[in-house]
Amino acid sequence: MTELTNILPSMATVLQVIMIAVKCVIIAGIVMNLPIILVWLERKVAGHIQQRPGPMRIGPHGLLQSVADGIKLIFKEDIIPSKADKIVFIIAPVIALIPAMTVFVTIPFGDSIMIPYINQEVTLYIADFNVAILFILAVGGISVYGFMLGGWASNSKYALLGSIRAAAQMISYEVAFSFAAIGVVMMTNSLSLVDIVHAQDGWFTNWNILYLPVGPVWFCIFFVAALAELNRIPFDMSEDEGSLAAGYQVEYSGMKFSLFALAEYSAMVSISVLCVIFFFGGWNAPIPGIPIVPPVLWLIGKTFVFIYFFMVIRFTLPRYRYDQLMTIGWKVLIPLSLVMILITGLMRILL
Amino acid sequence: MKPHVKKLDRQCDHTDAPSILKDIFNRAIFKDIIKGLSVTLKYNVSPVITLNYPDKEKWIPTARYRGVHTLNRDEEGRELCVACELCVKACPTGCITVVPEEDDTGRGIADRVAKIWTVNLVRCMFCGYCEDACPTTAVRLGRDYELACRDMSCAVLNRDQLLQKPEIPEDFEGGTRVSARMKKMRGGIKVIPDINKKRDNWW
Amino acid sequence: MLIEYILFIIFAVIAIMSSLCVVTLRNPVHCAGYLIVTLLQVAALFLLCRSPFLAVVQVFIYVGAVLVLFLFVVLLIDVKKASMEIFKPKHRPLAYGVLAILLIETLVVIFVGGLEKIRLAAPGAEVKVETIGRELFTSYIFPFEIVSVVLLVAMVGAIVMAIDRRG
């Protein structure tokens, strides 16, 4: 009997595992379904910027349009090009999606809350790594394999060119992106996202964006690098419809295509959340003592501001040329972030 | 780097130090991007200019628009058409067929009325020569422009269909958009305008 | 602890299988894919040794950067031609020799290197990033700097090779 209890995990561990599983399911459910709203929102934003209403027919103000699109994509014929590498072609969209979802493991949506009736304290994050930032960077780096392998496996020139561009762009901007994360670590003295948010507690002047004079610069570096990592306009060279048809996803259709779209939108959500956590105080209210709005809603609200900002940028800026993209990455962002690391370090030591 | 690429990369032609500094400063504060964003954000909150057709709105053309033909009656309800066949002769595409008959029951304004008056809308090019040729202003080109249907049955309109009162009265001044509702029928879709509810023209 | 053993066996077996695939498969892109799997499994093993930092850095550097460059080059290879190529027989003795040396080295490390003295950290006592940083910049500063210089030399060499000689 004692041996059995030694081998079997204790009750508390089982409860913890169940709790984590429940949280995973909830977050996965939200993140998987968020693109339905985001696609609709993106089309609405696009429409209103161009003075047209956007989707209007299905549901009130076209709300169910993306549901209809999803159903259409599910029932579409699943085409695999005849000379494609079948296994890689099928796996690639999944490889693209998994890292985009995995990032949410570390993201804290709020501090812990008490659940009434069962008197159990629950943290609003799945895991509080002490290397969470590095984890996010690592997992974000994996996601490019989906695009690369997908483009290669399609056995098409456009797709291959798109995937090569995606790889080159990802490598170039990964450096600046990581430097920006290092800047955040230097400003807050921690690699854990929960601690980063706690370092920004209190008034909005404690937020990293207002860590003058370096905060805004770090934010700009982070944001530009994030745009490039997301493959969004103005840096969407890898799916440039003008010169590459649709880049790496040109041969994809049906559900596989929508998995790529799902990955992109999940990545956009996670980057927006990271912007909020790194620079805009996470779940903190700008002024402490506004008890009516729960912290989670603050985080969600700030995140949606960023998502909206990403969308407006998409319909404002033209696409950069490829050499301009590389110039911005290597000649502007990386030297600038090195200088900023120096300044931030000096500020930490001297102030 | 090859020289012509270098030339492309040079985005400002300033050479003196103050203007270069100014240029760098403008880029550092993202001046151009903020300018562009302000334009898009302004348009984002400005009203929508789309005509919401066929769901909620419809465009009513002006009175001189040349749509589907109508055959008209006078104030006492008599048919104005005297079956003179001038419209047939004027028609460049030969899409109008008129067969006269004698009828003194007061159906028309004269004893001669049209037994058959059909127009083949597939051939018609809506030039309006028929209404110019008509001595009694019986045939007019109306304001109905929803001609699509699912089979050829609507391609040829006969006299009874043409004699029906047009849904937009002749004296209604068009050139506006009005509220409408879409009606799905077996033959296709009709958008029925409500001419009392005018919408603002955005221009 | 039972669960940890099971996890270790799973990760180790997958790592060995996929590394075998790396050397036996003919399609270079598939090989690169299996190499990614191997490195991820090794990262998982680091995690079992309670060193999340090392695991994450393994994924970040090797999977996230090095193999992207790898694949970047491999994507441009004509796969059909590459998979038809056979190693020349006269190179085989050399390969066997290298393999034998590596095998002996591994055996020496396993049986003589004192591996049994190494103990895992107690559960819950993860290696902190601060500790690693402090150790690197105090006790191990000399090897650290040597590695940095080696990397610098490699970087300079790469730049020299990439310079357009026409001017």
XYZ file of C-alpha atoms in Angstrom:
721
model
C 0.000 0.000 0.000
C 2.763 2.403 0.886
C 4.574 1.580 -2.315
C 1.504 2.377 -4.307
C 1.155 5.761 -2.645
C 4.765 6.441 -3.417
C 4.298 5.725 -7.072
C 0.952 7.365 -7.546
C 0.859 11.139 -7.517
C -0.788 12.779 -4.560
C -4.292 14.197 -4.585
C -3.060 17.783 -4.714
C -0.992 17.052 -7.828
C -3.936 15.435 -9.570
C -6.094 18.419 -8.737
C -3.418 20.721 -10.074
C -3.170 18.756 -13.309
C -6.941 18.851 -13.720
C -6.910 22.577 -13.108
C -4.205 23.111 -15.718
C -6.082 20.943 -18.201
C -9.265 22.925 -17.657
C -7.409 26.187 -18.141
C -5.786 24.850 -21.304
C -9.143 23.846 -22.719
C -10.698 27.204 -21.912
C -7.839 29.197 -23.405
C -7.624 26.957 -26.469
C -11.363 27.303 -26.972
C -11.163 31.071 -26.796
C -8.090 31.374 -28.972
C -9.377 28.972 -31.607
C -12.640 30.850 -31.895
C -11.228 34.350 -31.661
C -10.246 34.422 -35.365
C -13.948 34.155 -36.240
C -14.470 37.543 -34.637
C -11.147 38.932 -35.768
C -11.716 38.113 -39.425
C -15.070 39.834 -39.216
C -13.501 42.793 -37.399
C -10.716 43.045 -39.925
C -13.166 43.116 -42.805
C -15.290 45.672 -40.998
C -12.281 47.882 -40.288
C -11.177 47.541 -43.894
C -14.644 48.446 -45.059
C -15.098 51.484 -42.886
C -11.642 52.807 -43.730
C -12.700 52.627 -47.365
C -16.123 54.130 -46.554
C -18.056 50.958 -47.217
C -19.934 48.880 -44.667
C -18.037 45.601 -44.998
C -19.919 42.328 -44.603
C -23.590 43.030 -43.911
C -25.665 40.111 -45.163
C -25.270 37.201 -42.710
C -26.316 37.931 -39.168
C -26.602 41.398 -37.653
C -23.976 43.556 -39.347
C -22.496 40.439 -40.919
C -21.370 38.963 -37.603
C -21.902 35.403 -38.783
C -20.038 35.971 -42.048
C -16.844 34.300 -40.850
C -18.820 31.370 -39.470
C -20.263 30.923 -42.931
C -16.795 31.257 -44.434
C -15.494 28.651 -42.036
C -18.228 26.220 -42.997
C -17.448 26.865 -46.635
C -13.743 26.193 -46.059
C -14.469 22.952 -44.213
C -16.561 21.607 -47.051
C -14.206 22.719 -49.775
C -12.311 20.166 -51.784
C -8.952 19.505 -50.209
C -6.495 19.775 -53.054
C -2.995 18.335 -52.784
C -0.780 19.139 -55.764
C 0.222 16.011 -57.631
C 3.976 16.369 -57.130
C 3.764 17.736 -53.612
C 5.453 16.077 -50.687
C 2.206 14.807 -49.216
C 3.182 14.258 -45.585
C 5.005 17.551 -45.195
C 2.226 19.312 -47.080
C -0.343 18.015 -44.596
C 1.762 18.561 -41.475
C 2.931 22.091 -42.329
C -0.277 23.962 -41.377
C -0.343 22.113 -38.063
C 3.297 23.038 -37.421
C 2.346 26.640 -38.108
C -0.606 26.516 -35.731
C 0.908 24.722 -32.734
C 3.560 27.322 -31.760
C 1.042 30.122 -32.217
C -1.203 28.394 -29.693
C 1.618 27.308 -27.382
C 2.616 30.898 -26.661
C -0.596 31.288 -24.679
C 0.692 28.843 -22.075
C 2.835 31.528 -20.509
C 0.600 34.534 -20.957
C -0.896 35.781 -17.684
C -4.415 37.118 -18.127
C -4.612 38.319 -14.561
C -3.517 37.610 -11.051
C -5.093 34.805 -9.082
C -8.799 34.882 -8.294
C -10.913 33.078 -5.709
C -13.556 30.832 -7.190
C -16.618 31.008 -4.949
C -18.324 27.851 -3.572
C -15.249 25.598 -3.841
C -12.936 28.084 -2.127
C -10.080 27.365 -4.458
C -7.619 30.000 -5.506
C -7.000 29.868 -9.228
C -4.268 31.672 -11.093
C -5.287 33.208 -14.400
C -2.300 31.784 -16.217
C -1.359 28.245 -17.084
C 2.298 28.394 -16.097
C 4.500 31.011 -14.532
C 7.865 30.112 -16.002
C 10.887 31.892 -14.745
C 12.060 31.889 -18.370
C 8.737 32.818 -19.941
C 10.138 35.472 -22.283
C 12.742 33.096 -23.663
C 10.045 30.469 -24.056
C 7.930 32.853 -26.103
C 10.865 33.785 -28.306
C 11.786 30.127 -28.801
C 8.276 29.029 -29.648
C 7.786 32.040 -31.909
C 10.885 30.946 -33.774
C 9.433 27.508 -34.407
C 6.336 28.840 -36.122
C 8.299 29.777 -39.228
C 8.790 26.077 -39.995
C 5.134 25.755 -40.857
C 5.455 28.453 -43.478
C 8.785 27.189 -44.771
C 7.849 23.525 -45.044
C 4.397 24.370 -46.398
C 5.900 26.461 -49.159
C 8.496 23.859 -49.986
C 6.114 20.921 -49.938
C 3.689 22.553 -52.381
C 6.243 22.094 -55.160
C 5.439 25.491 -56.592
C 7.774 28.345 -57.403
C 5.639 31.049 -55.829
C 5.223 29.031 -52.666
C 8.938 28.300 -52.433
C 9.831 31.954 -52.957
C 7.306 32.899 -50.293
C 8.733 30.455 -47.804
C 12.301 31.567 -48.474
C 11.275 35.152 -47.910
C 9.454 34.160 -44.730
C 12.569 32.419 -43.425
C 14.935 35.264 -44.234
C 12.582 37.822 -42.769
C 12.004 35.776 -39.638
C 15.710 35.348 -38.984
C 16.435 39.019 -39.553
C 13.717 40.279 -37.267
C 14.050 37.585 -34.621
C 17.230 39.373 -33.517
C 15.586 42.765 -33.068
C 12.549 41.127 -31.483
C 14.727 39.312 -28.960
C 16.663 42.480 -28.213
C 13.402 44.270 -27.499
C 12.468 41.469 -25.119
C 15.882 41.838 -23.468
C 15.142 45.519 -23.075
C 11.921 44.672 -21.251
C 13.828 42.236 -19.047
C 16.350 44.929 -18.214
C 13.629 47.427 -17.363
C 11.719 45.030 -15.107
C 14.481 42.760 -13.785
C 12.656 39.538 -14.498
C 12.138 36.923 -17.178
C 8.749 35.890 -15.852
C 5.733 37.570 -17.410
C 3.871 37.665 -14.103
C 6.780 39.474 -12.467
C 7.017 41.818 -15.435
C 3.417 42.823 -14.915
C 3.893 43.142 -11.168
C 6.853 45.427 -11.797
C 4.423 47.774 -13.556
C 1.857 47.876 -10.754
C 0.360 51.118 -9.602
C -0.100 54.265 -11.621
C 0.272 54.274 -15.369
C 3.563 56.117 -14.960
C 5.036 52.806 -13.850
C 4.326 51.245 -17.210
C 7.328 50.350 -19.272
C 6.243 52.576 -22.134
C 6.765 55.517 -19.780
C 10.162 54.309 -18.572
C 11.679 57.426 -20.041
C 13.627 57.915 -22.149
C 14.123 54.321 -23.319
C 10.605 52.893 -22.947
C 9.015 54.366 -26.093
C 12.034 53.456 -28.218
C 11.922 49.873 -26.981
C 8.239 49.794 -27.759
C 8.839 51.016 -31.319
C 11.543 48.399 -31.862
C 9.315 45.705 -30.427
C 6.304 46.758 -32.444
C 8.101 47.008 -35.783
C 9.850 43.685 -35.222
C 6.555 42.138 -34.165
C 4.891 43.362 -37.354
C 7.618 41.659 -39.326
C 7.410 38.479 -37.242
C 3.673 38.382 -37.832
C 4.132 38.687 -41.593
C 1.620 41.496 -41.629
C 1.523 44.512 -43.857
C 3.776 46.486 -44.283
C 6.142 43.527 -43.942
C 4.138 40.720 -45.527
C 6.697 39.980 -48.197
C 6.143 36.253 -47.859
C 2.539 36.409 -48.996
C 2.846 39.398 -51.256
C -0.174 38.950 -53.502
C 1.238 41.409 -56.021
C 4.370 39.490 -56.859
C 3.932 36.030 -55.301
C 0.193 35.324 -55.702
C -0.214 34.305 -52.053
C 3.282 33.170 -51.158
C 3.664 29.979 -49.170
C -0.069 29.300 -48.988
C -0.742 29.542 -52.716
C -1.369 25.802 -53.153
C -3.416 25.372 -50.004
C -7.178 25.197 -49.918
C -9.947 24.264 -47.570
C -9.194 23.446 -43.985
C -5.419 23.549 -44.370
C -5.595 27.080 -45.669
C -7.786 28.088 -42.766
C -5.286 26.545 -40.347
C -2.679 28.941 -41.734
C -5.100 31.818 -41.284
C -5.861 30.598 -37.771
C -2.139 30.534 -36.981
C -1.696 34.070 -38.241
C -4.582 35.443 -36.251
C -3.536 33.590 -33.077
C -0.061 35.019 -33.499
C -1.556 38.469 -33.884
C -3.523 38.053 -30.659
C -0.493 36.772 -28.770
C 1.708 39.607 -30.020
C -0.950 42.122 -29.019
C -1.162 40.594 -25.550
C 2.630 40.682 -25.313
C 2.668 44.362 -26.278
C 0.239 45.017 -23.437
C 2.138 42.902 -20.919
C 5.576 44.194 -21.853
C 4.823 47.872 -22.182
C 1.303 48.758 -21.072
C 1.068 47.293 -17.620
C -0.702 44.016 -18.398
C -3.878 43.712 -16.393
C -3.210 46.854 -14.355
C -5.644 49.720 -14.616
C -4.027 53.011 -15.622
C -5.121 54.571 -12.345
C -5.230 52.303 -9.299
C -8.482 52.258 -7.421
C -10.888 51.707 -10.273
C -12.411 48.612 -8.725
C -15.434 48.312 -10.995
C -13.550 46.945 -13.982
C -11.901 43.586 -13.289
C -8.227 43.272 -14.283
C -8.911 40.674 -16.965
C -11.123 43.119 -18.795
C -8.357 45.716 -18.691
C -6.027 43.239 -20.363
C -8.607 42.267 -22.967
C -9.487 45.881 -23.671
C -5.884 46.938 -24.128
C -5.281 43.894 -26.311
C -8.162 44.801 -28.556
C -6.800 48.307 -28.957
C -3.601 46.760 -30.264
C -5.408 44.325 -32.524
C -7.364 47.233 -33.953
C -4.119 49.137 -34.396
C -2.607 46.223 -36.323
C -5.642 46.211 -38.573
C -5.613 49.956 -39.203
C -1.920 49.760 -40.047
C -2.665 47.011 -42.507
C -5.019 49.260 -44.447
C -2.869 52.365 -44.129
C 0.652 51.498 -45.127
C 1.881 50.149 -48.444
C 4.163 47.145 -48.542
C 7.898 47.676 -48.213
C 10.266 46.512 -50.880
C 12.333 43.490 -49.957
C 15.658 45.329 -49.691
C 13.989 48.067 -47.626
C 12.710 45.357 -45.298
C 16.218 44.021 -44.797
C 17.613 47.542 -44.381
C 15.133 48.327 -41.638
C 15.904 45.088 -39.875
C 19.684 44.973 -40.037
C 20.759 48.591 -40.408
C 18.212 50.359 -38.217
C 16.594 48.110 -35.648
C 19.557 45.984 -34.584
C 22.122 48.816 -34.106
C 19.440 50.909 -32.440
C 18.549 48.117 -30.036
C 22.225 47.554 -29.187
C 22.565 51.234 -28.327
C 19.365 51.058 -26.316
C 20.653 48.045 -24.360
C 23.700 50.106 -23.445
C 21.605 53.094 -22.359
C 19.149 50.946 -20.412
C 21.978 49.157 -18.663
C 23.589 52.459 -17.710
C 20.246 53.683 -16.418
C 19.809 50.562 -14.304
C 23.275 50.921 -12.816
C 23.407 54.658 -12.282
C 19.819 55.460 -11.325
C 25.806 47.719 -53.938
C 25.279 48.650 -57.543
C 24.891 52.347 -58.343
C 21.306 52.217 -59.631
C 20.114 50.444 -56.490
C 21.785 53.121 -54.432
C 19.918 55.782 -56.354
C 16.614 54.072 -55.550
C 17.466 53.952 -51.885
C 18.052 57.665 -51.574
C 14.725 58.976 -50.494
C 15.518 62.608 -49.859
C 17.525 64.910 -52.029
C 18.689 67.174 -49.216
C 22.377 67.440 -48.766
C 22.743 70.146 -46.150
C 23.009 69.086 -42.534
C 19.888 70.745 -41.046
C 17.521 69.182 -43.533
C 19.105 65.748 -43.092
C 18.674 66.100 -39.341
C 15.098 67.183 -39.861
C 14.532 64.169 -42.068
C 15.974 61.810 -39.468
C 13.862 63.446 -36.765
C 10.704 63.082 -38.853
C 11.430 59.424 -39.394
C 12.216 58.874 -35.729
C 8.806 60.173 -34.662
C 7.115 58.281 -37.546
C 5.719 61.514 -38.965
C 4.629 60.081 -42.307
C 3.084 57.011 -40.751
C 1.154 59.093 -38.239
C -0.056 61.289 -41.079
C -1.282 58.231 -42.957
C -2.880 56.767 -39.857
C -4.736 60.002 -39.177
C -6.194 59.866 -42.685
C -7.380 56.290 -42.317
C -8.728 56.884 -38.820
C -10.647 59.912 -40.111
C -12.197 57.824 -42.855
C -12.856 55.050 -40.356
C -15.347 57.228 -38.479
C -16.806 58.997 -41.509
C -20.183 57.761 -42.796
C -20.472 54.892 -45.194
C -21.206 55.880 -48.785
C -22.257 52.500 -50.111
C -25.738 52.159 -51.574
C -27.153 49.316 -49.546
C -28.748 47.636 -52.560
C -30.599 45.263 -52.677
C -31.003 44.873 -48.920
C -32.234 48.206 -47.687
C -31.881 50.873 -50.332
C -32.515 51.396 -53.983
C -31.512 53.957 -56.544
C -34.409 55.665 -58.309
C -33.263 57.060 -61.652
C -34.378 60.401 -63.037
C -37.500 60.612 -65.175
C -35.612 60.558 -68.445
C -34.030 57.212 -67.638
C -34.713 54.575 -70.285
C -35.701 51.353 -68.585
C -38.386 48.811 -69.327
C -41.209 49.973 -71.583
C -44.615 50.872 -70.219
C -47.854 51.222 -72.134
C -49.887 54.093 -70.761
C -53.540 54.972 -70.395
C -55.200 58.339 -70.394
C -57.037 59.838 -67.411
C -60.190 57.849 -68.123
C -58.292 54.610 -68.208
C -58.371 54.123 -71.961
C -55.348 52.710 -73.696
C -53.427 55.408 -75.508
C -51.991 52.997 -78.036
C -53.676 53.122 -81.452
C -51.555 50.345 -82.925
C -50.168 52.591 -85.633
C -46.998 50.459 -85.700
C -44.738 53.494 -85.962
C -42.720 52.169 -83.060
C -42.167 48.939 -84.939
C -40.861 50.878 -87.914
C -38.660 53.096 -85.748
C -37.149 50.244 -83.811
C -33.545 49.602 -84.927
C -33.455 46.079 -83.600
C -36.934 45.014 -84.564
C -37.844 43.892 -81.114
C -41.393 45.263 -81.000
C -44.297 43.326 -82.454
C -47.674 44.986 -82.841
C -50.802 43.353 -84.245
C -53.767 45.759 -84.503
C -57.428 44.906 -84.135
C -60.675 46.807 -84.234
C -62.381 47.408 -80.932
C -65.083 50.062 -80.453
C -65.968 49.209 -76.854
C -63.956 52.145 -75.582
C -60.942 50.179 -74.610
C -58.632 52.539 -76.440
C -58.813 56.164 -77.363
C -59.570 55.138 -80.939
C -61.345 52.202 -82.527
C -58.046 50.696 -83.454
C -56.178 49.072 -80.563
C -53.307 46.668 -80.217
C -54.275 43.026 -80.137
C -50.720 42.022 -79.471
C -48.031 44.391 -78.284
C -44.874 42.605 -77.257
C -41.344 43.775 -76.764
C -38.413 41.415 -76.806
C -36.148 42.747 -74.066
C -33.296 40.505 -75.081
C -33.061 42.308 -78.399
C -34.061 45.761 -77.202
C -31.230 48.203 -76.708
C -33.290 50.836 -74.891
C -32.583 53.556 -77.435
C -35.957 55.185 -76.909
C -36.822 55.634 -80.603
C -40.188 54.001 -79.998
C -41.273 56.621 -77.539
C -40.061 59.348 -79.913
C -42.030 57.824 -82.725
C -45.223 57.302 -80.767
C -47.838 59.912 -81.753
C -49.981 59.357 -78.668
C -47.216 58.998 -76.046
C -48.539 55.519 -75.349
C -45.200 53.804 -75.112
C -42.692 55.219 -72.673
C -39.460 53.843 -71.353
C -39.953 53.487 -67.641
C -37.619 53.370 -64.653
C -37.554 49.667 -63.914
C -34.076 48.266 -64.384
C -34.267 44.945 -62.572
C -34.465 42.674 -65.579
C -32.614 39.583 -64.470
C -34.539 36.357 -64.116
C -33.912 32.655 -64.071
C -35.381 31.665 -67.447
C -36.395 33.251 -70.727
C -39.977 33.799 -69.637
C -39.325 37.383 -68.646
C -37.486 38.203 -71.844
C -40.643 38.988 -73.798
C -43.169 41.271 -72.157
C -46.719 41.265 -73.479
C -49.357 43.955 -73.506
C -50.976 43.113 -70.173
C -47.673 43.228 -68.351
C -46.736 46.496 -70.014
C -50.102 48.063 -69.256
C -49.692 47.661 -65.519
C -49.204 50.830 -63.592
C -45.473 51.466 -63.005
C -44.445 51.240 -59.366
C -42.796 54.630 -59.535
C -45.229 57.311 -60.673
C -44.322 59.318 -63.721
C -44.176 62.612 -61.871
C -41.816 61.357 -59.159
C -38.569 63.219 -59.436
C -35.843 60.597 -59.424
C -32.120 60.799 -58.991
C -32.327 59.808 -55.340
C -31.874 56.779 -53.227
C -34.819 55.595 -51.202
C -35.494 52.919 -48.644
C -36.458 49.595 -50.118
C -37.085 46.058 -49.132
C -35.927 42.971 -50.900
C -38.539 40.425 -51.905
C -37.493 36.933 -52.891
C -39.833 35.314 -55.346
C -39.809 32.152 -57.327
C -38.849 33.966 -60.466
C -36.018 35.883 -58.836
C -35.444 38.874 -56.611
C -37.298 42.154 -56.689
C -36.380 45.202 -54.692
C -39.495 47.163 -53.897
C -38.753 50.810 -53.225
C -40.632 52.892 -50.731
C -40.598 56.217 -52.507
C -41.876 58.144 -49.517
C -38.696 57.430 -47.564
C -35.912 59.285 -49.254
C -32.373 58.818 -48.062
C -29.731 61.507 -48.131
C -27.427 61.544 -51.043
C -23.917 61.510 -49.707
C -22.489 63.791 -52.325
C 9.277 9.631 -10.053
C 7.684 6.876 -12.101
C 6.166 9.436 -14.433
C 9.543 11.042 -14.894
C 11.073 7.712 -15.874
C 8.322 7.064 -18.361
C 8.727 10.545 -19.828
C 12.479 10.105 -20.001
C 12.106 6.851 -21.909
C 9.611 8.401 -24.314
C 11.797 11.419 -25.024
C 14.983 9.416 -25.300
C 13.506 6.821 -27.632
C 12.003 9.467 -29.888
C 15.296 11.364 -29.884
C 17.279 8.302 -30.897
C 14.763 7.211 -33.512
C 14.588 10.598 -35.127
C 18.346 11.045 -35.091
C 18.610 7.696 -36.863
C 16.145 9.035 -39.394
C 18.348 12.115 -39.850
C 21.262 10.026 -41.031
C 19.378 7.353 -42.958
C 16.718 9.249 -44.875
C 17.525 10.405 -48.360
C 15.401 13.530 -48.665
C 17.392 16.391 -47.088
C 14.277 18.325 -46.073
C 12.913 15.308 -44.231
C 16.305 14.927 -42.555
C 16.178 18.541 -41.398
C 12.663 17.945 -40.094
C 13.807 14.953 -38.051
C 16.755 16.960 -36.780
C 14.236 19.500 -35.453
C 12.382 16.688 -33.696
C 15.633 15.396 -32.187
C 16.591 18.804 -30.861
C 13.129 19.313 -29.397
C 13.382 15.974 -27.615
C 16.782 16.916 -26.241
C 15.247 20.141 -24.982
C 12.573 18.065 -23.282
C 15.327 15.991 -21.630
C 16.907 19.185 -20.335
C 13.530 20.061 -18.897
C 13.476 16.705 -17.099
C 16.856 17.628 -15.617
C 15.084 20.699 -14.165
C 16.900 23.151 -16.334
C 14.171 25.049 -18.163
C 16.619 27.757 -19.133
C 18.830 25.340 -21.018
C 15.807 23.694 -22.632
C 14.401 26.980 -23.834
C 17.760 28.218 -25.050
C 18.243 24.942 -26.908
C 14.946 25.478 -28.724
C 15.611 29.165 -29.248
C 19.113 28.852 -30.688
C 19.095 25.513 -32.436
C 15.517 25.074 -33.540
C 14.635 28.728 -33.870
C 17.734 30.040 -35.591
C 20.338 27.493 -36.668
C 17.967 25.044 -38.282
C 16.016 27.792 -40.007
C 19.241 28.726 -41.781
C 19.891 25.052 -42.430
C 16.502 24.560 -43.965
C 16.876 27.826 -45.831
C 19.809 26.349 -47.725
C 18.295 22.892 -48.039
C 15.117 24.304 -49.581
C 17.156 25.517 -52.530
C 18.617 22.067 -53.236
C 17.165 19.961 -55.980
C 15.753 17.257 -53.715
C 15.462 14.571 -56.384
C 19.079 14.905 -57.362
C 20.259 15.066 -53.773
C 18.360 11.938 -52.781
C 19.885 9.995 -55.681
C 23.433 10.811 -54.660
C 25.406 8.017 -53.016
C 28.439 8.404 -50.818
C 31.542 7.311 -52.608
C 32.938 3.970 -51.344
C 36.432 5.366 -50.883
C 35.139 7.781 -48.243
C 33.591 5.027 -46.202
C 36.656 3.914 -44.172
C 37.075 7.506 -43.030
C 33.448 7.638 -41.918
C 33.776 4.358 -40.072
C 36.926 5.643 -38.368
C 35.207 8.800 -37.148
C 32.263 6.718 -35.982
C 34.555 4.376 -34.026
C 36.308 7.295 -32.333
C 32.968 8.802 -31.350
C 31.797 5.463 -29.989
C 34.918 5.015 -27.890
C 34.579 8.563 -26.630
C 30.983 7.974 -25.595
C 31.843 4.730 -23.852
C 34.687 6.391 -21.984
C 32.391 9.174 -20.850
C 29.769 6.693 -19.732
C 32.008 4.288 -17.835
C 35.027 6.306 -16.739
C 33.765 9.891 -16.772
C 32.033 9.608 -13.430
C 28.522 10.176 -14.735
C 27.073 8.358 -11.737
C 28.351 11.107 -9.438
C 26.059 13.642 -11.128
C 22.836 14.059 -9.238
C 19.710 15.712 -10.489
C 18.533 18.751 -8.629
C 15.796 17.995 -6.153
C 12.238 18.343 -7.482
C 11.097 21.929 -7.329
C 14.628 23.297 -7.118
C 14.942 24.600 -10.636
C 18.163 26.151 -11.806
C 17.580 29.887 -11.741
C 18.636 32.071 -14.632
C 20.325 34.408 -12.175
C 22.492 31.548 -10.932
C 23.548 30.606 -14.421
C 24.381 34.191 -15.260
C 26.368 34.726 -12.091
C 28.323 31.484 -12.583
C 29.033 32.310 -16.210
C 30.416 35.725 -15.401
C 32.414 34.718 -12.303
C 33.592 31.098 -12.101
C 33.467 30.356 -15.808
C 34.442 33.734 -17.181
C 37.535 32.401 -18.947
C 35.843 29.615 -20.994
C 32.969 31.985 -21.635
C 35.275 34.606 -23.101
C 37.102 32.004 -25.174
C 33.821 30.847 -26.650
C 32.936 34.458 -27.383
C 36.224 34.995 -29.175
C 35.711 31.829 -31.210
C 32.271 33.059 -32.224
C 33.707 36.456 -33.097
C 36.366 34.838 -35.286
C 33.722 32.767 -37.020
C 31.638 35.890 -37.614
C 34.578 37.849 -39.022
C 35.443 34.891 -41.210
C 31.880 34.704 -42.535
C 31.909 38.406 -43.321
C 35.267 38.168 -45.076
C 33.987 35.294 -47.172
C 30.810 37.159 -48.028
C 32.530 40.402 -49.104
C 32.163 41.042 -52.770
C 35.714 40.798 -54.055
C 35.056 42.984 -57.052
C 34.885 45.865 -54.648
